[in-house]
Coordinates of C-alpha atoms in Angstrom, one line a residue:
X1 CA 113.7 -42.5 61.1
X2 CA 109.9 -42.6 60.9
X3 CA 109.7 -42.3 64.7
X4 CA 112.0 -39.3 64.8
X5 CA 110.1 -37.5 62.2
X6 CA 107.2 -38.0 63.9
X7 CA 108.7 -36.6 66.9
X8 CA 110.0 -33.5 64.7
X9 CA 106.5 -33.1 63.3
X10 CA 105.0 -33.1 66.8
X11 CA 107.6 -30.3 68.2
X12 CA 107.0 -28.1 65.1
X13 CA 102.9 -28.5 65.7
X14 CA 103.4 -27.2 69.4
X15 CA 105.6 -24.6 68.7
X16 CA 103.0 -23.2 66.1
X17 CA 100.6 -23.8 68.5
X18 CA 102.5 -21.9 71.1
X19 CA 102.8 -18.8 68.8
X20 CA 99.3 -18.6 68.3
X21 CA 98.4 -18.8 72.2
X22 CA 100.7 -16.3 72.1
X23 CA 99.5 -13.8 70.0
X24 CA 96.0 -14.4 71.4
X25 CA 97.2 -14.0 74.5
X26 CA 98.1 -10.6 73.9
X27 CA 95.6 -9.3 72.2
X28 CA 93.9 -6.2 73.9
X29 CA 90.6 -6.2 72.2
X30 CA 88.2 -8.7 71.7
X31 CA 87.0 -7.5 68.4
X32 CA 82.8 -6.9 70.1
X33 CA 82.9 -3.7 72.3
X34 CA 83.9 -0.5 71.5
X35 CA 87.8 0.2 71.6
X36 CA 89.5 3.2 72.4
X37 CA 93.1 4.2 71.3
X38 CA 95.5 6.6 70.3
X39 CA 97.8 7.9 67.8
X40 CA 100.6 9.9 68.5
X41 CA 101.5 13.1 65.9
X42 CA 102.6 16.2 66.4
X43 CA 99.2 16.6 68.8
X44 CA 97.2 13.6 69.1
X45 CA 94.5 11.5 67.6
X46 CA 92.4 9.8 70.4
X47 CA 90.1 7.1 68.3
X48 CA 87.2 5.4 69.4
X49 CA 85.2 2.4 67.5
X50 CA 82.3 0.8 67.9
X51 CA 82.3 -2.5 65.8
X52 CA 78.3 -3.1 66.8
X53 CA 77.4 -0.2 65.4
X54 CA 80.3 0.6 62.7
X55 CA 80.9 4.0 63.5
X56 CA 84.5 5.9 64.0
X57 CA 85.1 9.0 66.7
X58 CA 88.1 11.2 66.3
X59 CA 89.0 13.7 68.2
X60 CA 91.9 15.9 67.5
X61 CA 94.3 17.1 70.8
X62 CA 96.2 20.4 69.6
X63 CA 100.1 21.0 70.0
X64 CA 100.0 23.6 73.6
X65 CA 97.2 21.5 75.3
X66 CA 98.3 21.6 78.8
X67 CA 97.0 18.2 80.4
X68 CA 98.0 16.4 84.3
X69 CA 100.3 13.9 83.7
X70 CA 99.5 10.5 85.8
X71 CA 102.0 9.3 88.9
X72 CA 102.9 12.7 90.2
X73 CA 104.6 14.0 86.8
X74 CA 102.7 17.5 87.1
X75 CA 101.2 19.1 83.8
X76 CA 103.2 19.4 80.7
X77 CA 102.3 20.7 77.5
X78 CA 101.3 17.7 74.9
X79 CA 104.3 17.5 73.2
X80 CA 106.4 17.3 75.9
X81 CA 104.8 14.4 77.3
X82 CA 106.5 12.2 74.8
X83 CA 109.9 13.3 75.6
X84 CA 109.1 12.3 79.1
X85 CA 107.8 9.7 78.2
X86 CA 111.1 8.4 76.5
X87 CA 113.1 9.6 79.4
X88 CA 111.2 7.8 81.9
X89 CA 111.1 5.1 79.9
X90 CA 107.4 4.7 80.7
X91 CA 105.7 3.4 77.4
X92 CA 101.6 4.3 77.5
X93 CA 102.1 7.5 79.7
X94 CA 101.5 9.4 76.5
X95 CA 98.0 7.4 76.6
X96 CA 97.7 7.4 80.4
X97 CA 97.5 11.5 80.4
X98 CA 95.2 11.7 77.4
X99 CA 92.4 8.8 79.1
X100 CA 93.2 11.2 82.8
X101 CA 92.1 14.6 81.3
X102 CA 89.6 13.5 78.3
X103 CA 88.3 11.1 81.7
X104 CA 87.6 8.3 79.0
X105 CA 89.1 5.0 78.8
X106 CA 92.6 4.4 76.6
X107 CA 93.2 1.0 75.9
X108 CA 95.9 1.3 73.0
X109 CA 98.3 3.0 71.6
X110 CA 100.5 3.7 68.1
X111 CA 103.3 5.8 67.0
X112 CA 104.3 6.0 63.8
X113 CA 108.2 5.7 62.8
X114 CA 110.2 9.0 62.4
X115 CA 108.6 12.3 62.6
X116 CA 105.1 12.5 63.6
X117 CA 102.7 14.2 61.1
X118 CA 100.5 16.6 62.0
X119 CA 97.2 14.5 60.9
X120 CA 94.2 15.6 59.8
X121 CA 91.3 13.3 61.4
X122 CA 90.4 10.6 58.9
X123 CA 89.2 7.1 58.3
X124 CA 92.0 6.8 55.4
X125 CA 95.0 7.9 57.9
X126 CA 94.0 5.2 60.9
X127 CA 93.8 2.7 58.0
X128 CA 97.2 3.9 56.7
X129 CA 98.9 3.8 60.0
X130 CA 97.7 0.2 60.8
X131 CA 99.1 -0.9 58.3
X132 CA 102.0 0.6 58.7
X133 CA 102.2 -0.9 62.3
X134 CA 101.0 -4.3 60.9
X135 CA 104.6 -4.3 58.9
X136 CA 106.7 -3.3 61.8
X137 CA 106.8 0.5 61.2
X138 CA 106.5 2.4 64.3
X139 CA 105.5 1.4 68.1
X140 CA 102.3 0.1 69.6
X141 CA 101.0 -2.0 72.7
X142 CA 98.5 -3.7 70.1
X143 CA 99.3 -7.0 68.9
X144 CA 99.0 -8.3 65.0
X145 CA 95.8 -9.9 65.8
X146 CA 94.2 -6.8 66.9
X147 CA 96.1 -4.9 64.1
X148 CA 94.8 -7.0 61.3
X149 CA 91.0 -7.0 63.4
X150 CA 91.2 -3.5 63.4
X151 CA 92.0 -2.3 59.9
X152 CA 89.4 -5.1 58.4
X153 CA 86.4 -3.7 60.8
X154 CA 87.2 0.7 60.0
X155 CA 87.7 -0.4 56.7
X156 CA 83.9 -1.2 56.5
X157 CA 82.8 2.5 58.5
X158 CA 80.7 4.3 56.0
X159 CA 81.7 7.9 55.7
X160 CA 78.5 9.1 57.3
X161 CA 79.4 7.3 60.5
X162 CA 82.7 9.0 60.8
X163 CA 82.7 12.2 63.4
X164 CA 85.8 14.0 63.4
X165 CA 86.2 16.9 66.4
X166 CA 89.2 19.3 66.4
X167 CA 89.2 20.8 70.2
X168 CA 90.9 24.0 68.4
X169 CA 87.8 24.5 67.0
X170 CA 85.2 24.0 69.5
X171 CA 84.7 25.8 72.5
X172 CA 86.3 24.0 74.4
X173 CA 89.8 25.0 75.6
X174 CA 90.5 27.8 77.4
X175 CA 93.9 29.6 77.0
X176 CA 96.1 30.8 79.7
X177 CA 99.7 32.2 79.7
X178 CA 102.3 30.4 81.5
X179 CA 105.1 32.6 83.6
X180 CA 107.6 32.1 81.3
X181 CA 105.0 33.9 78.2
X182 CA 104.2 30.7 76.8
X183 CA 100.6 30.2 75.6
X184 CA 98.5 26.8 76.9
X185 CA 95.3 25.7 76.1
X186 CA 93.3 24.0 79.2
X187 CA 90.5 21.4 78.7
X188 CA 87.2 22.5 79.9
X189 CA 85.6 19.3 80.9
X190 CA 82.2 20.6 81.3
X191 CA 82.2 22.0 77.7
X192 CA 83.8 18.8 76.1
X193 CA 81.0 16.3 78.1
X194 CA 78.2 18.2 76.5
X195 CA 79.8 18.3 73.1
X196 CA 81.5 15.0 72.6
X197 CA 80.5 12.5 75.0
X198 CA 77.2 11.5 73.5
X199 CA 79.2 10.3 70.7
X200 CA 81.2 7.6 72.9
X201 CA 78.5 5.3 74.4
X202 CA 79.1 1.9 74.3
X203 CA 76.1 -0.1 72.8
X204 CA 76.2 -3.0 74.8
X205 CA 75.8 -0.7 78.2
X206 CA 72.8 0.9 76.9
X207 CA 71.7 -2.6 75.8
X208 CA 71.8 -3.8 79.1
X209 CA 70.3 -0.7 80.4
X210 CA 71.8 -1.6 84.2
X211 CA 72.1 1.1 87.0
X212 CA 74.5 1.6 89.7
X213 CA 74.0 3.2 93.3
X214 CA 77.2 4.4 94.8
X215 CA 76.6 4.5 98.6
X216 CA 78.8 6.8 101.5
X217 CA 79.2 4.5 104.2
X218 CA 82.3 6.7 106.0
X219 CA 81.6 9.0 109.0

């Protein structure tokens, strides 16, 4: 009996182990460098947070933002990406169009369950939605390790180091009229380097202060 128990207690040790190497395992942040992510409402909310340095970028995508959709889809209007999305059952192309036309890295993704609100741009509502994910509610590609990481490092951002930027209101889209009447809004990249990208370097890169030479070698 003593044996068999033994045996039982050994089993029960490795399976725990197991299902922590396996929530490790998937784990897309390591909790240092800045992460980059997105929530999905009726626009989107593309986050980015630097844990060195404790400060919180939001940028706000409008509803009628026309963006290139990855692997030959064409351009679609943002909210129609997620209906493709579903149909081609392809979960991250959401993500993949918004890191293709903002040209900065997307490593994760959320959607809430039910509707998606329209979301105003706040530490308070990323909090709220993680833990929302943390109990099951809604979709992600994080795991619970990076949940739980995540919502304990924003929580400490002091409001000063929170920068919220609504592309309806900067200068940076430019409007055009489909042929069917229907009004887009285009990204202009120039306009939304100058303005937001200053906001998005990654501490440790500057730290290591390292630069790169890209040579043409082809006839």
């Amino acid at each position: 009996v003593r044996w068999w128990l033994v045996l039982v207690g050994v089993l029960l040790v490795l399976g725990l182990g197991f299902k922590i190497y396996e929530i490790f395992k998937k784990s897309l942040w390591d909790g240092r460098n800045r992460i980059n992510f997105l929530l999905k409402q009726e626009g989107a909310l593309f986050v980015s947070f630097e844990p060195r340095e404790e400060n919180l970028v939001l940028i706000l995508v409008p509803k009628g933002t026309q963006l290139e959709v990855p692997h030959g889809y064409g351009q679609y209007r943002l909210e129609a990406i997620s209906e493709l999305e579903n149909l081609e059952k392809r979960q991250g192309l959401f993500a993949e169009a918004i890191q293709e036309n903002l040209a900065i890295p997307v490593e994760g993704w959320m959607e809430g369950a039910g509707s998606k609100g329209k979301g105003g741009g706040s530490k308070e509502e990323i909090l709220t939605e993680l833990i929302k994910q943390m109990k099951g509610q809604g979709k992600t590609n994080f795991s619970g390790w990076d949940l739980l990481r995540l919502w304990w490092q924003i929580k400490k951002v002091k409001g000063a180091e929170v920068k919220v930027f609504d592309l309806a209101k900067l200068n940076v889209l430019t409007p055009r009229e489909l042929p069917d009447g229907t009004e887009v809004f285009e990204i202009e990249q120039n306009s939304f380097d100058l303005q937001i990208k200053k906001f998005l370097s990654d501490s440790l890169l500057r730290k290591e202060n390292l630069s790169i030479e890209v040579l043409n070698g082809t006839s």
